[in-house]
């Protein structure tokens, strides 16, 4: 599985877009980029995933660079409930997930 | 959507006793489930891969005789922490994937184990 690197923490003003970067320079061609978040004392929650193309769902957008070495998760209008630790994971479907250290996002009122 | 139920959510046990944690896939079958452990302010650490009908695969450094995993059916995996000690106190989380999906894994809500 690809090793991922994320900034340890970020702040974002409520209502503004939160842009969370992830470096996965060793990702292989058939590994997806998955994003999860974990709110304190809960299990991780799926957000979005992608292979090559940018993706959007009701929660977020995922921008993957053309060389697939990095990606950015975008929460378009951050709310206080988006305060969590966000994990970026590179993995093949069906393989186990190895979590990195993630980014602790704090949404500020 | 796929739901993974984990039970109990919290458990306190005495040192030296054993504790069983259940992980169920409620609306799908899972031939493979995963068990993680998370210490305070740390990331999730994969402990083992639970395989239906066969032995679990443990990550390096995880004691298989201490953390017994049983995956007897396509919807249930159990983790038993044997002879628990205070250092086993942690947040244990399981995950599973609905077959054929690329959506990654669904995680349980976790079990907070405190050994006193």
Coordinates of N, CA and C in Angstrom, one line a residue:
Chain A
X1 N 0.8 -1.2 0.0 CA 0.0 0.0 0.0 C 0.9 1.2 0.0
X2 N 0.4 2.3 -0.6 CA 1.1 3.5 -0.7 C 1.3 4.2 0.6
X3 N 2.5 4.8 0.8 CA 2.7 5.6 2.0 C 2.1 7.0 1.7
X4 N 1.4 7.5 2.7 CA 0.8 8.8 2.5 C 1.4 9.8 3.5
X5 N 1.5 11.1 3.2 CA 1.9 12.1 4.0 C 0.9 13.2 4.1
X6 N 0.5 13.6 5.3 CA -0.4 14.7 5.4 C 0.1 15.7 6.5
X7 N -0.3 16.9 6.4 CA 0.0 17.9 7.5 C -0.7 17.5 8.8
X8 N 0.0 17.6 9.9 CA -0.6 17.1 11.1 C -1.9 17.9 11.6
X9 N -2.0 19.2 11.2 CA -3.2 19.9 11.7 C -3.4 21.1 10.7
X10 N -4.7 21.4 10.7 CA -5.1 22.6 9.9 C -6.3 23.2 10.6
X11 N -6.5 24.5 10.4 CA -7.7 25.2 10.8 C -8.4 25.7 9.6
X12 N -9.7 25.9 9.8 CA -10.6 26.4 8.7 C -11.7 27.2 9.3
X13 N -12.0 28.4 8.8 CA -13.1 29.2 9.3 C -14.5 28.5 8.8
X14 N -15.4 28.5 9.7 CA -16.7 28.0 9.4 C -17.3 28.7 8.2
X15 N -17.8 27.8 7.3 CA -18.4 28.4 6.1 C -17.5 28.5 4.9
X16 N -16.2 28.4 5.2 CA -15.2 28.5 4.1 C -14.9 27.1 3.7
X17 N -14.2 27.0 2.5 CA -13.8 25.7 2.0 C -12.5 25.2 2.8
X18 N -12.5 23.9 3.1 CA -11.4 23.3 3.7 C -10.7 22.5 2.7
X19 N -9.4 22.8 2.5 CA -8.6 22.0 1.5 C -7.6 21.2 2.2
X20 N -7.7 19.9 2.2 CA -6.8 19.0 2.9 C -5.9 18.3 1.9
X21 N -4.6 18.5 1.9 CA -3.7 17.9 1.0 C -3.2 16.5 1.5
X22 N -2.8 15.7 0.5 CA -2.2 14.4 0.8 C -1.2 14.1 -0.3
X23 N 0.0 13.7 0.2 CA 1.0 13.3 -0.7 C 1.1 11.8 -0.7
X24 N 1.0 11.2 -1.9 CA 1.1 9.7 -2.1 C 2.0 9.4 -3.3
X25 N 3.2 9.8 -3.2 CA 4.1 9.8 -4.4 C 4.4 8.3 -4.8
X26 N 4.3 7.4 -3.9 CA 4.6 6.0 -4.2 C 3.4 5.2 -4.6
X27 N 2.3 5.8 -4.9 CA 1.1 5.1 -5.2 C 1.2 4.3 -6.5
X28 N 0.7 3.1 -6.6 CA 0.9 2.3 -7.8 C -0.4 2.5 -8.6
X29 N -0.3 2.1 -9.9 CA -1.3 2.4 -10.9 C -2.7 1.9 -10.6
X30 N -2.8 0.8 -9.8 CA -4.1 0.3 -9.5 C -4.6 0.5 -8.1
X31 N -3.9 1.4 -7.4 CA -4.3 1.8 -6.0 C -5.2 3.0 -6.0
X32 N -6.3 2.9 -5.3 CA -7.2 4.0 -5.2 C -6.7 4.9 -4.1
X33 N -7.2 6.1 -4.1 CA -7.0 7.1 -3.0 C -8.3 7.2 -2.3
X34 N -8.3 6.8 -1.0 CA -9.5 6.8 -0.1 C -9.3 7.9 0.9
X35 N -10.4 8.6 1.2 CA -10.4 9.5 2.3 C -11.5 9.1 3.3
X36 N -11.0 9.1 4.6 CA -11.9 8.8 5.7 C -11.7 9.9 6.7
X37 N -12.7 10.1 7.6 CA -12.5 11.0 8.8 C -13.0 10.3 10.0
X38 N -12.4 10.7 11.1 CA -12.7 10.1 12.4 C -13.0 11.2 13.4
X39 N -14.2 11.2 13.9 CA -14.6 12.1 14.9 C -14.3 11.4 16.2
X40 N -13.9 12.2 17.2 CA -13.4 11.6 18.5 C -14.2 10.5 19.0
X41 N -13.5 9.4 19.3 CA -14.1 8.2 19.9 C -15.2 7.5 19.1
X42 N -15.1 7.7 17.7 CA -15.9 6.9 16.8 C -15.1 6.2 15.8
X43 N -15.7 5.3 15.1 CA -15.0 4.6 14.0 C -14.9 5.6 12.8
X44 N -13.9 5.3 11.9 CA -13.7 6.2 10.8 C -14.9 6.1 9.8
X45 N -15.2 7.2 9.2 CA -16.3 7.4 8.3 C -15.8 7.6 6.9
X46 N -16.3 6.8 5.9 CA -16.0 7.0 4.5 C -16.4 8.4 4.0
X47 N -15.5 9.0 3.3 CA -15.9 10.3 2.6 C -16.0 10.1 1.1
X48 N -14.9 9.7 0.5 CA -14.8 9.7 -0.9 C -13.6 8.9 -1.4
X49 N -13.6 8.4 -2.6 CA -12.4 7.8 -3.1 C -12.3 8.0 -4.6
X50 N -11.1 7.8 -5.2 CA -10.9 8.0 -6.6 C -9.7 7.3 -7.1
X51 N -9.6 7.1 -8.4 CA -8.5 6.4 -9.0 C -7.6 7.4 -9.8
X52 N -8.2 8.0 -10.8 CA -7.5 9.0 -11.6 C -8.3 10.3 -11.7
X53 N -9.6 10.1 -11.9 CA -10.4 11.3 -12.2 C -10.8 12.0 -10.9
X54 N -11.1 13.3 -11.0 CA -11.6 14.0 -9.8 C -13.0 13.5 -9.5
X55 N -13.4 13.5 -8.3 CA -14.6 12.9 -7.9 C -15.4 13.9 -6.9
X56 N -16.7 13.9 -7.0 CA -17.5 14.7 -6.1 C -18.7 13.9 -5.6
X57 N -19.0 14.1 -4.4 CA -20.2 13.5 -3.8 C -20.8 14.6 -2.9
X58 N -21.8 14.1 -2.1 CA -22.6 15.1 -1.3 C -21.7 15.6 -0.1
X59 N -20.6 14.9 0.2 CA -19.8 15.3 1.3 C -18.6 16.2 0.9
X60 N -18.0 15.8 -0.3 CA -16.7 16.5 -0.6 C -16.4 16.3 -2.0
X61 N -15.3 16.9 -2.4 CA -14.7 16.8 -3.7 C -13.3 16.2 -3.5
X62 N -12.8 15.4 -4.5 CA -11.5 14.9 -4.4 C -10.8 15.3 -5.7
X63 N -9.7 16.0 -5.6 CA -8.9 16.4 -6.7 C -7.6 15.6 -6.7
X64 N -7.4 14.8 -7.8 CA -6.1 14.0 -7.9 C -5.3 14.6 -9.0
X65 N -4.0 14.8 -8.7 CA -3.1 15.4 -9.7 C -3.0 14.3 -10.9
X66 N -2.6 14.9 -12.0 CA -2.5 14.0 -13.2 C -1.5 12.9 -13.0
X67 N -0.4 13.2 -12.3 CA 0.6 12.1 -12.0 C 0.3 11.2 -10.8
X68 N -0.9 11.5 -10.2 CA -1.4 10.8 -9.1 C -0.5 10.7 -7.9
X69 N 0.4 11.6 -7.8 CA 1.3 11.7 -6.6 C 0.8 12.4 -5.4
X70 N -0.3 13.2 -5.7 CA -0.9 13.9 -4.6 C -2.4 14.1 -4.8
X71 N -3.1 14.4 -3.8 CA -4.5 14.7 -4.0 C -4.9 15.7 -2.9
X72 N -6.1 16.3 -3.1 CA -6.7 17.3 -2.2 C -8.1 17.0 -1.9
X73 N -8.5 16.9 -0.7 CA -9.9 16.7 -0.3 C -10.4 18.1 0.0
X74 N -11.6 18.4 -0.6 CA -12.2 19.7 -0.5 C -13.5 19.6 0.2
X75 N -13.7 20.2 1.4 CA -15.0 20.3 2.0 C -15.5 21.7 1.6
X76 N -16.5 21.8 0.8 CA -16.8 23.1 0.2 C -17.2 24.2 1.2
X77 N -18.0 23.8 2.2 CA -18.5 24.8 3.2 C -18.4 24.1 4.6
X78 N -17.2 24.3 5.2 CA -16.9 23.6 6.4 C -17.9 24.1 7.5
X79 N -18.3 23.1 8.3 CA -19.2 23.4 9.5 C -18.4 22.9 10.7
X80 N -18.9 23.2 11.9 CA -18.2 22.8 13.1 C -18.2 21.3 13.2
X81 N -19.2 20.6 12.6 CA -19.3 19.2 12.7 C -18.3 18.5 11.8
X82 N -17.6 19.3 11.0 CA -16.5 18.7 10.2 C -15.2 18.6 10.9
X83 N -15.2 19.1 12.1 CA -13.9 19.0 13.0 C -13.7 17.5 13.2
X84 N -12.5 17.1 12.8 CA -12.2 15.6 12.9 C -10.8 15.4 12.4
X85 N -10.3 14.2 12.5 CA -9.1 13.8 11.9 C -9.4 13.1 10.6
X86 N -8.7 13.6 9.5 CA -8.9 13.2 8.2 C -7.8 12.3 7.7
X87 N -8.1 11.2 7.2 CA -7.0 10.2 6.8 C -7.1 10.0 5.3
X88 N -6.0 10.0 4.6 CA -5.8 9.7 3.2 C -5.1 8.4 3.2
X89 N -5.7 7.5 2.4 CA -5.1 6.1 2.3 C -5.0 5.7 0.8
X90 N -3.9 5.1 0.5 CA -3.8 4.5 -0.9 C -3.8 3.0 -0.8
X91 N -4.7 2.4 -1.5 CA -4.8 0.9 -1.4 C -5.5 0.3 -2.6
X92 N -5.2 -0.9 -2.8 CA -6.0 -1.7 -3.8 C -7.3 -2.1 -3.2
X93 N -8.3 -2.2 -4.0 CA -9.6 -2.7 -3.5 C -9.4 -4.1 -3.0
X94 N -9.9 -4.3 -1.8 CA -9.8 -5.7 -1.2 C -8.6 -5.9 -0.4
X95 N -7.7 -5.0 -0.4 CA -6.5 -5.0 0.5 C -6.8 -4.3 1.8
X96 N -6.0 -4.6 2.8 CA -6.1 -4.0 4.0 C -5.7 -2.5 3.9
X97 N -6.3 -1.7 4.8 CA -5.9 -0.3 4.9 C -4.9 -0.1 6.0
X98 N -3.8 0.7 5.7 CA -2.9 1.1 6.7 C -3.0 2.6 6.8
X99 N -3.3 3.0 8.1 CA -3.6 4.4 8.3 C -2.3 5.2 8.6
X100 N -2.2 6.3 8.0 CA -1.1 7.2 8.4 C -1.5 8.1 9.6
X101 N -0.8 9.2 9.8 CA -1.1 10.0 11.0 C -2.3 10.9 10.8
X102 N -2.7 11.2 9.6 CA -3.8 12.0 9.3 C -3.6 13.5 9.6
X103 N -4.7 14.3 9.2 CA -4.7 15.7 9.5 C -5.8 16.0 10.5
X104 N -5.5 16.7 11.6 CA -6.6 17.1 12.5 C -7.1 18.4 12.0
X105 N -8.3 18.4 11.5 CA -8.9 19.7 11.1 C -9.8 20.3 12.2
X106 N -9.6 21.5 12.4 CA -10.4 22.3 13.4 C -11.1 23.3 12.6
X107 N -12.5 23.3 12.7 CA -13.3 24.3 12.1 C -13.6 25.4 13.1
X108 N -13.3 26.6 12.8 CA -13.4 27.7 13.8 C -14.6 28.5 13.6
X109 N -15.4 28.8 14.6 CA -16.6 29.6 14.4 C -16.3 31.0 13.9
Chain B
X1 N -27.0 1.6 3.0 CA -25.6 1.4 2.8 C -25.1 0.3 3.8
X2 N -23.9 -0.1 3.6 CA -23.3 -1.1 4.4 C -23.1 -0.7 5.8
X3 N -23.5 -1.5 6.7 CA -23.4 -1.2 8.2 C -22.6 -2.3 8.9
X4 N -21.7 -1.8 9.7 CA -20.9 -2.7 10.6 C -21.3 -2.4 12.0
X5 N -21.7 -3.4 12.7 CA -22.1 -3.2 14.1 C -21.0 -3.8 15.0
X6 N -20.6 -3.1 16.1 CA -19.6 -3.6 17.0 C -20.2 -3.5 18.4
X7 N -19.9 -4.6 19.1 CA -20.4 -4.7 20.5 C -19.5 -5.4 21.4
X8 N -19.3 -5.0 22.6 CA -19.9 -3.8 23.2 C -19.2 -2.5 22.8
X9 N -19.8 -1.4 23.1 CA -19.2 -0.1 22.8 C -18.1 0.3 23.9
X10 N -18.4 -0.2 25.1 CA -17.5 0.1 26.2 C -17.4 -1.2 27.1
X11 N -16.3 -1.5 27.6 CA -16.2 -2.6 28.5 C -15.0 -2.3 29.5
X12 N -15.3 -2.6 30.7 CA -14.3 -2.5 31.8 C -14.1 -3.9 32.3
X13 N -12.8 -4.4 32.4 CA -12.6 -5.7 32.9 C -11.4 -5.7 33.9
X14 N -11.4 -6.7 34.7 CA -10.3 -6.8 35.6 C -9.1 -7.5 35.0
X15 N -7.9 -7.1 35.4 CA -6.7 -7.6 34.9 C -6.6 -9.1 35.1
X16 N -6.3 -9.8 34.0 CA -6.2 -11.3 34.0 C -7.4 -12.0 33.4
X17 N -8.5 -11.2 33.2 CA -9.7 -11.8 32.6 C -9.6 -11.6 31.1
X18 N -10.6 -12.3 30.4 CA -10.6 -12.2 28.9 C -11.9 -11.4 28.5
X19 N -11.8 -10.8 27.4 CA -12.9 -9.9 26.9 C -13.1 -10.3 25.4
X20 N -14.4 -10.5 25.1 CA -14.7 -10.7 23.7 C -15.4 -9.5 23.1
X21 N -15.0 -9.2 21.9 CA -15.6 -8.1 21.1 C -16.2 -8.6 19.8
X22 N -17.4 -8.3 19.5 CA -18.1 -8.8 18.3 C -18.1 -7.7 17.2
X23 N -18.0 -8.2 16.0 CA -18.1 -7.3 14.9 C -19.0 -8.0 13.9
X24 N -20.1 -7.3 13.6 CA -21.1 -7.9 12.6 C -21.4 -7.0 11.4
X25 N -21.4 -7.6 10.3 CA -21.9 -6.9 9.1 C -23.4 -7.2 9.0
X26 N -24.1 -6.1 9.0 CA -25.6 -6.2 9.2 C -26.3 -6.5 7.9
X27 N -25.9 -5.9 6.8 CA -26.7 -6.0 5.6 C -25.8 -6.5 4.4
X28 N -24.7 -7.1 4.8 CA -23.9 -7.7 3.7 C -23.1 -8.8 4.3
X29 N -22.5 -9.6 3.4 CA -21.6 -10.7 3.9 C -20.2 -10.3 3.7
X30 N -19.4 -10.6 4.6 CA -18.0 -10.2 4.6 C -17.1 -11.4 4.8
X31 N -16.4 -11.8 3.8 CA -15.4 -12.9 3.9 C -14.2 -12.5 4.7
X32 N -14.0 -11.2 4.6 CA -12.8 -10.6 5.3 C -13.2 -9.4 6.2
X33 N -12.7 -9.4 7.4 CA -12.9 -8.3 8.3 C -11.5 -8.0 8.8
X34 N -11.4 -6.7 9.3 CA -10.1 -6.3 9.8 C -10.3 -5.7 11.2
X35 N -9.3 -5.9 12.0 CA -9.3 -5.4 13.4 C -8.1 -4.4 13.6
X36 N -8.5 -3.3 14.2 CA -7.5 -2.2 14.5 C -7.5 -1.9 16.0
X37 N -6.4 -1.3 16.4 CA -6.3 -0.8 17.7 C -5.9 0.6 17.6
X38 N -6.4 1.4 18.5 CA -6.0 2.8 18.5 C -5.8 3.3 19.9
X39 N -4.6 3.8 20.2 CA -4.3 4.4 21.5 C -4.6 5.9 21.4
X40 N -4.8 6.5 22.6 CA -5.1 7.9 22.6 C -4.2 8.8 21.8
X41 N -4.8 9.7 21.0 CA -4.0 10.6 20.2 C -3.1 10.0 19.2
X42 N -3.4 8.7 18.8 CA -2.6 8.0 17.8 C -3.5 7.6 16.7
X43 N -2.9 7.1 15.6 CA -3.7 6.7 14.5 C -4.1 5.2 14.7
X44 N -4.9 4.7 13.8 CA -5.4 3.3 13.8 C -4.2 2.4 13.4
X45 N -4.0 1.4 14.2 CA -3.0 0.4 13.8 C -3.7 -0.9 13.5
X46 N -3.4 -1.4 12.3 CA -4.0 -2.7 11.9 C -3.4 -3.8 12.7
X47 N -4.2 -4.6 13.3 CA -3.8 -5.8 14.1 C -3.8 -7.1 13.3
X48 N -4.9 -7.3 12.6 CA -5.1 -8.6 12.0 C -6.2 -8.6 10.9
X49 N -6.0 -9.5 10.0 CA -7.1 -9.7 9.0 C -7.8 -11.0 9.4
X50 N -9.1 -10.9 9.5 CA -10.0 -12.0 9.9 C -10.6 -12.6 8.6
X51 N -10.3 -13.9 8.4 CA -10.8 -14.6 7.2 C -11.9 -15.6 7.6
X52 N -13.0 -15.5 7.0 CA -14.1 -16.5 7.2 C -13.7 -17.9 6.9
X53 N -13.8 -18.8 7.9 CA -13.5 -20.2 7.7 C -12.0 -20.6 7.8
X54 N -11.2 -19.6 8.0 CA -9.7 -19.9 8.1 C -9.1 -19.1 9.2
X55 N -7.8 -19.3 9.4 CA -7.1 -18.6 10.4 C -6.9 -17.1 10.1
X56 N -6.8 -16.3 11.1 CA -6.6 -14.9 10.9 C -5.1 -14.7 10.6
X57 N -4.8 -13.6 9.9 CA -3.5 -13.2 9.6 C -3.1 -12.0 10.5
X58 N -2.1 -12.1 11.2 CA -1.7 -11.1 12.2 C -0.6 -10.2 11.7
X59 N -0.6 -9.0 12.0 CA 0.4 -8.0 11.6 C 1.6 -8.3 12.5
X60 N 2.8 -7.9 12.0 CA 4.0 -8.2 12.8 C 3.9 -7.5 14.1
X61 N 4.3 -8.2 15.2 CA 4.3 -7.7 16.5 C 3.0 -7.9 17.3
X62 N 2.0 -8.4 16.6 CA 0.7 -8.6 17.3 C 0.7 -10.1 17.8
X63 N 0.5 -10.3 19.1 CA 0.5 -11.6 19.6 C -0.8 -12.4 19.3
X64 N -0.7 -13.4 18.5 CA -1.9 -14.1 18.1 C -2.5 -14.9 19.2
X65 N -1.7 -15.3 20.2 CA -2.3 -16.1 21.3 C -3.0 -15.2 22.3
X66 N -2.7 -13.9 22.3 CA -3.3 -12.9 23.2 C -4.6 -12.4 22.5
X67 N -4.5 -12.1 21.3 CA -5.7 -11.6 20.6 C -6.2 -12.6 19.6
X68 N -7.2 -13.4 20.2 CA -7.8 -14.5 19.4 C -8.9 -14.0 18.5
X69 N -8.8 -14.4 17.3 CA -9.8 -13.9 16.3 C -10.5 -15.1 15.7
X70 N -11.8 -15.1 15.7 CA -12.7 -16.1 15.1 C -13.6 -15.5 14.1
X71 N -13.7 -16.1 13.0 CA -14.6 -15.6 11.9 C -15.4 -16.7 11.4
X72 N -16.4 -17.1 12.2 CA -17.1 -18.4 12.0 C -18.2 -18.3 11.0
X73 N -18.6 -17.1 10.7 CA -19.7 -16.9 9.7 C -19.4 -15.7 8.8
X74 N -20.1 -15.5 7.8 CA -19.9 -14.4 6.8 C -20.3 -13.1 7.3
X75 N -20.9 -13.1 8.5 CA -21.4 -11.8 9.1 C -20.9 -11.5 10.5
X76 N -20.0 -12.4 11.0 CA -19.5 -12.2 12.4 C -18.1 -12.6 12.5
X77 N -17.3 -11.6 13.1 CA -16.0 -11.9 13.5 C -15.9 -11.4 15.0
X78 N -15.1 -12.2 15.8 CA -14.9 -11.8 17.2 C -13.4 -11.7 17.5
X79 N -13.1 -10.8 18.3 CA -11.8 -10.6 18.9 C -11.8 -10.8 20.4
X80 N -11.1 -11.7 20.8 CA -11.0 -12.0 22.3 C -9.6 -11.6 22.8
X81 N -9.6 -10.6 23.7 CA -8.4 -10.2 24.4 C -8.2 -11.1 25.6
X82 N -7.2 -12.0 25.5 CA -7.1 -13.0 26.6 C -6.1 -12.4 27.7
X83 N -6.4 -12.8 28.9 CA -5.5 -12.4 30.0 C -5.2 -10.9 29.9
X84 N -6.2 -10.1 29.9 CA -6.0 -8.7 29.6 C -5.2 -8.0 30.8
X85 N -4.4 -7.1 30.3 CA -3.6 -6.3 31.3 C -3.9 -4.8 31.0
X86 N -3.6 -3.9 31.9 CA -3.8 -2.5 31.7 C -3.3 -1.9 30.4
X87 N -2.2 -2.5 30.0 CA -1.6 -1.9 28.7 C -2.4 -2.3 27.5
X88 N -3.3 -3.3 27.7 CA -4.2 -3.6 26.6 C -5.4 -2.6 26.5
X89 N -5.5 -1.8 27.4 CA -6.6 -0.8 27.4 C -6.4 0.1 26.1
X90 N -7.5 0.1 25.3 CA -7.3 0.8 24.0 C -8.7 0.9 23.4
X91 N -8.8 1.5 22.2 CA -10.0 1.6 21.4 C -9.8 0.5 20.3
X92 N -10.7 -0.4 20.2 CA -10.6 -1.5 19.2 C -11.7 -1.3 18.2
X93 N -11.3 -1.3 16.9 CA -12.2 -1.0 15.8 C -12.2 -2.1 14.8
X94 N -13.3 -2.5 14.2 CA -13.3 -3.5 13.1 C -13.8 -2.9 11.9
X95 N -13.5 -3.5 10.7 CA -14.0 -3.0 9.5 C -14.3 -4.1 8.5
X96 N -15.1 -3.9 7.6 CA -15.4 -4.9 6.6 C -15.9 -4.2 5.3
X97 N -15.8 -5.0 4.2 CA -16.2 -4.4 2.9 C -17.3 -5.2 2.3
X98 N -18.3 -4.6 1.7 CA -19.3 -5.3 1.0 C -18.7 -5.8 -0.3
X99 N -18.8 -7.1 -0.6 CA -18.2 -7.7 -1.7 C -18.5 -7.0 -3.0
X100 N -17.5 -6.8 -3.9 CA -17.7 -6.3 -5.2 C -17.7 -4.8 -5.2
X101 N -17.6 -4.2 -4.0 CA -17.6 -2.7 -4.0 C -16.2 -2.1 -4.0
X102 N -16.1 -1.0 -4.7 CA -14.8 -0.3 -4.6 C -14.8 0.8 -3.5
X103 N -15.9 0.8 -2.8 CA -16.1 1.9 -1.8 C -15.2 1.8 -0.6
X104 N -14.3 0.9 -0.6 CA -13.4 0.8 0.6 C -14.2 0.1 1.7
X105 N -13.8 0.3 2.9 CA -14.3 -0.4 4.1 C -15.3 0.4 4.9
X106 N -16.2 -0.3 5.5 CA -17.1 0.3 6.5 C -16.6 -0.1 7.9
X107 N -16.5 0.9 8.7 CA -15.9 0.7 10.1 C -17.0 0.6 11.1
X108 N -16.8 -0.2 12.1 CA -17.6 -0.2 13.3 C -17.4 1.0 14.1
X109 N -18.3 1.2 15.1 CA -18.2 2.3 16.0 C -17.1 2.2 17.1
X110 N -16.5 1.1 17.2 CA -15.4 0.9 18.1 C -15.8 0.4 19.5
X111 N -14.9 -0.2 20.2 CA -15.0 -0.7 21.5 C -13.9 -0.1 22.4
X112 N -14.4 0.6 23.4 CA -13.4 1.2 24.4 C -13.2 0.1 25.5
X113 N -12.0 -0.4 25.5 CA -11.6 -1.4 26.5 C -10.8 -0.8 27.6
X114 N -11.2 -0.9 28.8 CA -10.4 -0.4 30.0 C -10.1 -1.6 30.9
X115 N -8.9 -1.9 31.1 CA -8.5 -3.0 32.0 C -8.0 -2.4 33.3
X116 N -8.6 -2.8 34.4 CA -8.3 -2.3 35.7 C -7.6 -3.3 36.6

